[in-house]
């Protein structure tokens, strides 16, 4: 009897499995660090007997993380952390080619999204992987009976870490969660180079617009915003940055960007990208002054940064899907505002998310952190914790090695100098 019969899963189209396998293997070629970890896991079986629920973007890169965990002995159940990012071929391949339980359909509605989160929890996890904190939130609100069995978990993204930090501060978080997002090898690379490239990729796939000579407004100058601004500038755009933090705004100015409040920037932009993690960054007062043909996109985790409800209720006409993931709203005065990927995470909704090469680092951090967490959880309190620096440095070292980079080693005198205070200048 095939193992498939015992699987519990819900994917859109099993016939896409072979296509999905090819793309998962393509991503694997650019994930050499994770591949090394998978090989070691296969030998050492650190997750033997461990059940893991993961709520992550169901992409080819995540598929390779799942393969590494499975090779290490884990029993897995994966659901989507965003309804638009699910790659149906990847989901099908995970179930039918790799024997991993998946609950995910592209573009599923809100009820289906939560049904899938709940189904993935039915495995009764020991460990959880979250991307945005919806799984952990569900555990703490409606599936509290599971909490006692949970050893801990890992959070992938800035927005999730912000939510967990609040829970931790309020004493509401009932098990240790590790902020994988906060490692240098994650946020300095994935958030910056990943979001920068994949957001531009999404804008191109949706609109095929020329960026050179256009005004691109980037809301938020964290690592993600920096990445988007750099890529847009590199392609010849005039970039305006909006911020609420004076230090970040200053940094943007010193990097040569114009900085102004959104109510001013809203008059100039040809393209808008929100990457703040906050809500209502683009709203009525901004929509009212935007140019005809302004193109809006959100690269923050949740679809709250652009007030889509206002556009829906105030446009005199909506022309849905005039191009790939592009909806056109015609304002009462005739101006047209274009919204990409329904205001959801544009790089995953209209493109394929960050390239595998950068997810190699983020997901190596995840894999090594989960292994460490299993050993260390007994010494960790319930609440939010950092990844040990040794894991961060190990991922950097392996990635550097895989890219052919080499570094210097301190001489004895240099080491002594750095580790003492007696020596003056
Ligand atoms: N987050 C951003 N890009 C991603 C990708 N390619 N896979 C999984 N999660 C992501």
mmCIF file of N, CA, C and O and ligand atoms in Angstrom, residues 56-62 81 87 131 156 190 195 198 345 347-348 352-356 359 363, ligand 1:
data_model
loop_
_atom_site.group_PDB
_atom_site.id
_atom_site.type_symbol
_atom_site.label_atom_id
_atom_site.label_comp_id
_atom_site.label_asym_id
_atom_site.label_seq_id
_atom_site.Cartn_x
_atom_site.Cartn_y
_atom_site.Cartn_z
ATOM 1 N N UNK A 56 3.965 28.628 6.942
ATOM 2 C CA UNK A 56 4.952 29.411 6.188
ATOM 3 C C UNK A 56 4.455 29.585 4.755
ATOM 4 O O UNK A 56 3.501 28.928 4.347
ATOM 5 N N UNK A 57 5.115 30.454 4.008
ATOM 6 C CA UNK A 57 4.769 30.577 2.589
ATOM 7 C C UNK A 57 5.099 29.251 1.907
ATOM 8 O O UNK A 57 6.227 28.750 2.051
ATOM 9 N N UNK A 58 4.125 28.708 1.187
ATOM 10 C CA UNK A 58 4.347 27.396 0.572
ATOM 11 C C UNK A 58 5.019 27.613 -0.786
ATOM 12 O O UNK A 58 4.372 27.697 -1.831
ATOM 13 N N UNK A 59 6.335 27.737 -0.724
ATOM 14 C CA UNK A 59 7.149 28.007 -1.914
ATOM 15 C C UNK A 59 8.171 26.886 -2.075
ATOM 16 O O UNK A 59 8.345 26.052 -1.175
ATOM 17 N N UNK A 60 8.886 26.948 -3.175
ATOM 18 C CA UNK A 60 9.907 25.915 -3.415
ATOM 19 C C UNK A 60 11.015 25.983 -2.363
ATOM 20 O O UNK A 60 11.630 24.965 -2.031
ATOM 21 N N UNK A 61 11.266 27.178 -1.845
ATOM 22 C CA UNK A 61 12.326 27.329 -0.843
ATOM 23 C C UNK A 61 11.880 26.693 0.482
ATOM 24 O O UNK A 61 12.636 25.961 1.125
ATOM 25 N N UNK A 62 10.628 26.973 0.861
ATOM 26 C CA UNK A 62 10.095 26.348 2.086
ATOM 27 C C UNK A 62 10.091 24.829 1.927
ATOM 28 O O UNK A 62 10.357 24.092 2.885
ATOM 29 N N UNK A 81 1.131 30.613 5.216
ATOM 30 C CA UNK A 81 1.078 31.797 6.075
ATOM 31 C C UNK A 81 0.495 32.989 5.321
ATOM 32 O O UNK A 81 0.464 34.096 5.852
ATOM 33 N N UNK A 87 2.202 28.217 -3.751
ATOM 34 C CA UNK A 87 2.466 27.702 -5.103
ATOM 35 C C UNK A 87 1.836 26.315 -5.151
ATOM 36 O O UNK A 87 2.307 25.386 -4.478
ATOM 37 N N UNK A 131 5.342 32.172 10.425
ATOM 38 C CA UNK A 131 5.796 33.295 9.607
ATOM 39 C C UNK A 131 4.678 34.334 9.654
ATOM 40 O O UNK A 131 3.766 34.315 8.833
ATOM 41 N N UNK A 156 9.714 33.567 11.717
ATOM 42 C CA UNK A 156 10.499 33.907 10.535
ATOM 43 C C UNK A 156 10.562 35.396 10.210
ATOM 44 O O UNK A 156 11.524 35.867 9.623
ATOM 45 N N UNK A 190 17.938 38.535 3.681
ATOM 46 C CA UNK A 190 16.592 38.198 3.198
ATOM 47 C C UNK A 190 15.746 39.471 3.110
ATOM 48 O O UNK A 190 15.188 39.805 2.058
ATOM 49 N N UNK A 195 13.773 41.084 -0.312
ATOM 50 C CA UNK A 195 12.589 41.933 -0.534
ATOM 51 C C UNK A 195 12.861 42.920 -1.669
ATOM 52 O O UNK A 195 11.987 43.189 -2.497
ATOM 53 N N UNK A 198 12.725 40.784 -5.026
ATOM 54 C CA UNK A 198 11.446 40.129 -5.337
ATOM 55 C C UNK A 198 10.305 41.137 -5.475
ATOM 56 O O UNK A 198 9.342 40.902 -6.206
ATOM 57 N N UNK A 345 1.103 40.909 0.380
ATOM 58 C CA UNK A 345 2.552 40.811 0.188
ATOM 59 C C UNK A 345 2.884 40.619 -1.309
ATOM 60 O O UNK A 345 2.759 39.524 -1.859
ATOM 61 N N UNK A 347 5.506 40.636 -3.260
ATOM 62 C CA UNK A 347 6.597 39.817 -3.804
ATOM 63 C C UNK A 347 6.258 38.331 -3.817
ATOM 64 O O UNK A 347 6.787 37.579 -4.625
ATOM 65 N N UNK A 348 5.338 37.930 -2.929
ATOM 66 C CA UNK A 348 4.911 36.540 -2.938
ATOM 67 C C UNK A 348 3.584 36.363 -3.667
ATOM 68 O O UNK A 348 3.284 35.292 -4.170
ATOM 69 N N UNK A 352 7.527 35.210 -7.024
ATOM 70 C CA UNK A 352 7.750 33.935 -6.318
ATOM 71 C C UNK A 352 8.404 34.092 -4.958
ATOM 72 O O UNK A 352 8.936 33.131 -4.404
ATOM 73 N N UNK A 353 8.421 35.322 -4.430
ATOM 74 C CA UNK A 353 9.107 35.529 -3.159
ATOM 75 C C UNK A 353 10.602 35.689 -3.378
ATOM 76 O O UNK A 353 11.070 35.805 -4.513
ATOM 77 N N UNK A 354 11.331 35.664 -2.275
ATOM 78 C CA UNK A 354 12.773 35.872 -2.370
ATOM 79 C C UNK A 354 13.424 34.703 -3.103
ATOM 80 O O UNK A 354 13.024 33.551 -2.924
ATOM 81 N N UNK A 355 14.476 34.990 -3.835
ATOM 82 C CA UNK A 355 15.201 33.913 -4.507
ATOM 83 C C UNK A 355 15.799 32.905 -3.518
ATOM 84 O O UNK A 355 16.122 33.248 -2.369
ATOM 85 N N UNK A 356 15.960 31.678 -4.021
ATOM 86 C CA UNK A 356 16.427 30.577 -3.168
ATOM 87 C C UNK A 356 17.763 30.886 -2.493
ATOM 88 O O UNK A 356 17.984 30.516 -1.333
ATOM 89 N N UNK A 359 17.094 32.717 0.622
ATOM 90 C CA UNK A 359 16.327 31.897 1.576
ATOM 91 C C UNK A 359 17.201 30.767 2.139
ATOM 92 O O UNK A 359 16.908 30.216 3.198
ATOM 93 N N UNK A 363 16.578 29.910 5.958
ATOM 94 C CA UNK A 363 16.069 28.584 6.315
ATOM 95 C C UNK A 363 17.146 27.703 6.955
ATOM 96 O O UNK A 363 16.832 26.768 7.692
HETATM 97 N N1 LIG B 1 9.476 34.835 2.329
HETATM 98 C C1 LIG B 1 9.936 35.632 1.349
HETATM 99 N N2 LIG B 1 10.300 34.916 0.270
HETATM 100 C C2 LIG B 1 10.062 33.621 0.562
HETATM 101 C C3 LIG B 1 10.235 32.424 -0.161
HETATM 102 N N3 LIG B 1 10.735 32.407 -1.387
HETATM 103 N N4 LIG B 1 9.875 31.289 0.467
HETATM 104 C C4 LIG B 1 9.372 31.323 1.708
HETATM 105 N N5 LIG B 1 9.198 32.418 2.432
HETATM 106 C C5 LIG B 1 9.541 33.570 1.872
#
